[in-house]
CSV table of C-alpha atoms in Angstrom, one decimal:
chain,number,residue,atom,x,y,z
K,2,MET,CA,35.3,-6.6,12.7
K,3,ALA,CA,38.9,-6.2,11.8
K,4,MET,CA,38.6,-8.9,9.1
K,5,LEU,CA,35.4,-7.1,7.7
K,6,ALA,CA,37.3,-3.8,7.6
K,7,ARG,CA,40.2,-5.4,5.7
K,8,THR,CA,37.8,-7.0,3.2
K,9,SER,CA,35.9,-3.7,2.6
K,10,LEU,CA,39.1,-1.7,2.1
K,11,SER,CA,40.5,-4.3,-0.3
K,12,LYS,CA,37.3,-4.3,-2.4
K,13,ALA,CA,37.3,-0.6,-2.6
K,14,PHE,CA,40.9,-0.5,-3.8
K,15,GLN,CA,40.4,-3.3,-6.3
K,16,SER,CA,37.3,-1.8,-7.9
K,17,ALA,CA,38.9,1.7,-8.1
K,18,CYS,CA,42.2,0.7,-9.6
K,19,SER,CA,41.1,-2.1,-11.9
K,20,LEU,CA,44.7,-3.2,-12.1
K,21,SER,CA,45.9,-6.7,-13.0
K,22,TRP,CA,49.0,-7.9,-11.3
K,23,THR,CA,51.1,-11.0,-12.4
K,24,SER,CA,52.1,-13.8,-10.1
K,25,ALA,CA,55.6,-12.4,-10.1
K,26,GLN,CA,54.2,-9.4,-8.2
K,27,HIS,CA,52.8,-11.6,-5.4
K,28,SER,CA,54.6,-11.6,-2.1
K,29,SER,CA,56.8,-14.6,-1.3
K,30,VAL,CA,54.4,-15.4,1.5
K,31,LEU,CA,51.7,-16.1,-1.0
K,32,HIS,CA,54.0,-18.5,-2.9
K,33,GLU,CA,54.8,-20.3,0.4
K,34,GLU,CA,51.1,-20.7,1.1
K,35,LYS,CA,50.5,-22.2,-2.4
K,36,ASP,CA,53.5,-24.5,-2.0
K,37,LYS,CA,52.0,-25.8,1.3
K,38,LYS,CA,48.6,-26.1,-0.5
K,39,VAL,CA,47.1,-23.9,2.2
K,40,ALA,CA,44.1,-22.0,0.9
K,41,LEU,CA,42.7,-19.6,3.6
K,42,PRO,CA,39.4,-17.8,2.8
K,43,PRO,CA,39.5,-14.1,1.8
K,44,GLY,CA,40.1,-11.8,4.8
K,45,TYR,CA,42.6,-14.2,6.3
K,46,ARG,CA,45.0,-14.5,3.4
K,47,ALA,CA,48.4,-12.7,3.2
K,48,PRO,CA,48.1,-9.3,1.4
K,49,ARG,CA,50.0,-8.4,-1.7
K,50,ILE,CA,52.7,-5.8,-1.8
K,51,MET,CA,50.4,-3.6,-4.0
K,52,SER,CA,47.7,-3.7,-1.4
K,53,LEU,CA,50.0,-2.3,1.3
K,54,VAL,CA,51.3,0.3,-1.2
K,55,LEU,CA,47.7,1.4,-1.9
K,56,LYS,CA,47.0,1.6,1.8
K,57,ASP,CA,50.1,3.7,2.5
K,58,THR,CA,49.3,6.0,-0.5
K,59,PHE,CA,45.6,6.6,0.3
K,60,LYS,CA,45.1,9.8,2.3
K,61,ASP,CA,42.0,11.6,3.5
K,62,GLY,CA,40.4,13.7,0.8
K,63,MET,CA,42.1,11.7,-2.0
K,64,SER,CA,39.9,9.9,-4.5
K,65,ILE,CA,40.4,6.2,-4.7
K,66,LYS,CA,41.1,6.5,-8.4
K,67,ASP,CA,43.9,9.0,-7.9
K,68,ALA,CA,45.3,6.9,-5.0
K,69,GLY,CA,45.3,3.9,-7.3
K,70,LYS,CA,47.2,5.7,-10.0
K,71,LEU,CA,49.7,7.2,-7.6
K,72,ALA,CA,50.2,3.8,-5.9
K,73,GLY,CA,50.8,2.1,-9.3
K,74,GLU,CA,53.6,4.6,-10.0
K,75,ARG,CA,55.0,4.2,-6.6
K,76,PHE,CA,54.9,0.4,-6.8
K,77,LYS,CA,56.9,0.4,-10.1
K,78,SER,CA,59.6,2.5,-8.5
K,79,LEU,CA,60.1,0.4,-5.4
K,80,SER,CA,63.7,-0.4,-4.7
K,81,GLU,CA,64.7,-4.0,-3.7
K,82,THR,CA,65.2,-2.8,-0.1
K,83,GLU,CA,61.7,-1.3,0.0
K,84,LYS,CA,60.2,-4.5,-1.5
K,85,LYS,CA,62.0,-6.6,1.2
K,86,GLU,CA,60.6,-4.3,3.9
K,87,TYR,CA,57.1,-4.8,2.5
K,88,GLU,CA,57.6,-8.6,2.3
K,89,ALA,CA,58.7,-8.6,6.0
K,90,LYS,CA,55.5,-6.7,6.9
K,91,ILE,CA,53.5,-9.1,4.8
K,92,SER,CA,55.0,-12.1,6.6
K,93,GLU,CA,54.0,-10.5,9.9
K,94,ILE,CA,50.4,-9.8,8.8
K,95,ALA,CA,50.1,-13.3,7.3
K,96,GLU,CA,51.1,-15.0,10.5
K,97,GLN,CA,48.7,-12.8,12.5
K,98,ARG,CA,45.8,-13.6,10.1
K,99,ARG,CA,46.6,-17.3,10.2
K,100,LYS,CA,46.5,-17.3,13.9
K,101,GLU,CA,43.1,-15.5,13.8
K,102,PHE,CA,41.8,-18.1,11.5
K,103,GLU,CA,43.1,-21.0,13.5
K,104,ALA,CA,41.5,-19.6,16.6
K,105,LEU,CA,38.1,-20.0,14.9
K,106,SER,CA,35.9,-22.9,15.7
K,107,GLU,CA,35.5,-25.6,12.9
K,108,GLU,CA,32.0,-24.2,12.3
K,109,GLU,CA,33.2,-20.7,11.9
K,110,LYS,CA,36.0,-21.8,9.5
K,111,GLN,CA,33.5,-23.7,7.4
K,112,LYS,CA,31.2,-20.7,7.3
K,113,ALA,CA,34.1,-18.5,6.1
K,114,TYR,CA,34.9,-21.0,3.3
K,115,ASN,CA,31.2,-21.2,2.4
K,116,GLN,CA,30.8,-17.4,2.2
K,117,ALA,CA,33.9,-17.2,0.0
K,118,LYS,CA,32.5,-19.8,-2.4
K,119,GLU,CA,29.1,-18.0,-2.4
K,120,ARG,CA,30.8,-14.7,-3.3
K,121,ARG,CA,32.9,-16.4,-6.0
K,122,ASP,CA,29.8,-18.1,-7.5
K,123,GLN,CA,28.0,-14.7,-7.5
K,124,ARG,CA,30.9,-13.0,-9.3
K,125,ARG,CA,30.9,-15.8,-11.9
K,126,ALA,CA,27.2,-15.7,-12.4
K,127,HIS,CA,27.3,-11.9,-12.7
K,128,LYS,CA,30.1,-12.0,-15.3
K,129,HIS,CA,28.1,-14.7,-17.2
K,130,ARG,CA,25.0,-12.5,-17.3
K,131,ILE,CA,27.0,-9.5,-18.6
K,132,THR,CA,28.6,-11.6,-21.3
K,133,LEU,CA,25.3,-13.2,-22.3
K,134,ARG,CA,23.6,-9.8,-22.5
K,135,LYS,CA,26.4,-8.5,-24.7
K,136,TYR,CA,26.3,-11.6,-26.9
K,137,ASN,CA,22.5,-11.2,-27.4
K,138,GLU,CA,22.8,-7.6,-28.3
K,139,GLU,CA,25.6,-8.1,-30.8
K,140,THR,CA,23.8,-11.0,-32.5
K,141,ASN,CA,20.5,-9.3,-32.5
K,142,ARG,CA,18.6,-11.8,-30.4
K,143,PRO,CA,14.9,-11.1,-30.6
K,144,LYS,CA,13.7,-9.2,-27.6
K,145,GLN,CA,10.7,-10.3,-25.5
K,146,PRO,CA,7.6,-8.4,-26.5
K,147,SER,CA,5.4,-6.3,-24.1
K,148,ASN,CA,2.6,-8.0,-22.3
K,149,GLN,CA,-1.0,-6.7,-22.4
K,150,TYR,CA,-0.7,-4.5,-19.4
K,151,ALA,CA,2.5,-2.9,-20.7
K,152,LEU,CA,0.7,-2.2,-24.0
K,153,TYR,CA,-2.1,-0.6,-22.1
K,154,VAL,CA,0.3,1.7,-20.1
K,155,LYS,CA,2.2,2.6,-23.2
K,156,LYS,CA,-1.0,3.7,-25.0
K,157,ARG,CA,-2.1,5.8,-22.0
K,158,TYR,CA,1.4,7.3,-21.6
K,159,GLU,CA,1.4,8.5,-25.3
K,160,GLU,CA,-2.1,9.9,-24.9
K,161,GLU,CA,-1.6,11.7,-21.5
K,162,ARG,CA,2.1,12.5,-21.5
K,163,PRO,CA,2.3,13.0,-17.7
K,164,GLU,CA,4.8,15.6,-16.3
K,165,THR,CA,8.0,14.2,-14.9
K,166,HIS,CA,7.0,14.8,-11.3
K,167,LYS,CA,3.7,13.1,-11.8
K,168,VAL,CA,5.0,9.9,-13.4
K,169,LYS,CA,4.8,7.8,-10.2
K,170,GLU,CA,1.2,8.9,-9.7
K,171,PHE,CA,0.5,8.1,-13.4
K,172,PHE,CA,1.7,4.5,-13.1
K,173,SER,CA,-0.2,4.0,-9.8
K,174,LYS,CA,-3.4,5.2,-11.6
K,175,CYS,CA,-2.8,2.9,-14.5
K,176,ALA,CA,-2.5,-0.1,-12.3
K,177,GLU,CA,-5.7,0.8,-10.4
K,178,ASP,CA,-7.6,1.4,-13.7
K,179,TRP,CA,-6.3,-1.8,-15.3
K,180,ARG,CA,-7.6,-3.9,-12.4
K,181,GLY,CA,-11.0,-2.3,-12.9
K,182,LEU,CA,-11.2,-3.0,-16.6
K,183,SER,CA,-13.6,-5.6,-17.9
K,184,ALA,CA,-12.4,-8.6,-19.9
K,185,ASP,CA,-13.9,-7.1,-23.1
K,186,LYS,CA,-11.9,-3.9,-22.7
K,187,LYS,CA,-8.7,-5.8,-22.0
K,188,LYS,CA,-9.3,-8.0,-25.1
K,189,PRO,CA,-7.7,-5.7,-27.7
K,190,TYR,CA,-4.5,-5.5,-25.6
K,191,LYS,CA,-4.5,-9.3,-25.1
K,192,GLU,CA,-4.9,-9.9,-28.8
K,193,GLU,CA,-2.0,-7.6,-29.7
K,194,ALA,CA,0.2,-9.1,-27.0
K,195,ASP,CA,-0.5,-12.6,-28.3
K,196,GLN,CA,0.4,-11.5,-31.9
K,197,LEU,CA,3.6,-10.0,-30.7
K,198,LYS,CA,4.4,-13.1,-28.7
K,199,ASP,CA,3.8,-15.4,-31.7
K,200,LYS,CA,6.1,-13.2,-33.8
K,201,TYR,CA,8.8,-13.2,-31.1
K,202,LEU,CA,8.7,-17.0,-30.7
K,203,ALA,CA,9.0,-17.5,-34.5
K,204,GLU,CA,12.0,-15.1,-34.8
K,205,LEU,CA,13.6,-16.6,-31.7
K,206,GLU,CA,13.5,-20.1,-33.2
K,207,GLU,CA,15.1,-18.8,-36.4
K,208,TRP,CA,17.8,-17.0,-34.3
K,209,LYS,CA,18.6,-20.2,-32.3
K,210,LYS,CA,19.4,-22.1,-35.5
K,211,THR,CA,22.7,-20.2,-35.7
K,212,HIS,CA,23.2,-19.2,-32.1
K,213,ASP,CA,23.3,-22.3,-29.9
K,214,LYS,CA,25.4,-23.0,-26.8
K,215,LYS,CA,28.5,-23.9,-29.0
K,216,ALA,CA,28.2,-20.5,-30.7
K,217,PHE,CA,28.1,-18.7,-27.4
K,218,GLN,CA,31.1,-20.7,-26.1
K,219,LYS,CA,33.0,-19.7,-29.2
K,220,TYR,CA,32.1,-16.1,-28.6
K,221,LYS,CA,33.4,-16.2,-25.0
K,222,GLU,CA,36.7,-17.8,-26.1
K,223,GLY,CA,37.0,-15.0,-28.7
K,224,LEU,CA,36.6,-12.4,-25.9
K,225,LYS,CA,39.4,-14.0,-23.9
K,226,GLU,CA,41.8,-14.1,-26.8
K,227,SER,CA,41.1,-10.4,-27.6
K,228,LYS,CA,42.2,-9.3,-24.0
């Protein structure tokens, strides 16, 4: 439970502050861990000085954004004595967390590593999806057309213009009515959907001629250089 609380608090601070800290701002304990090639999973690693400053700064009733800004200013003004005090505290916490990790069974340790890898892979996949979506928008990648049911709903919506509080009821009724339509009555929507699909596929093939994997990779490299 203690490890879970630490992880949740750390995530909240990181997402609120959106601050990037250089390796020079890591604690000496983290450097020692790297030198020993010890890679503990998240939740068991030594904290950074900034994490402790954030924790000390955050008070009840204070927004995390304000706490992050105030902590950033406080961090920059730390004296050498204060930094050493924080580093001593970090050493103590690091030792405690290492003991907690070593007390786990081999199965529990492996589970912690697997969970860390899964979260890392999820973050990478999420970042990739965002970048790909941005790339597709900026390069005007053809958008997938509506299917026959979507065309049917769109037509009915334009005709009926349901009130906001009745939209949910409207969509439920559309689904029910669509299931009851004969093949002949669905045919016009199917034909239109097929035409839109053919047009989309033709435009997509044309777009792919100048927007392959190499072009996307070059785009990603350009984003990194612009940061």
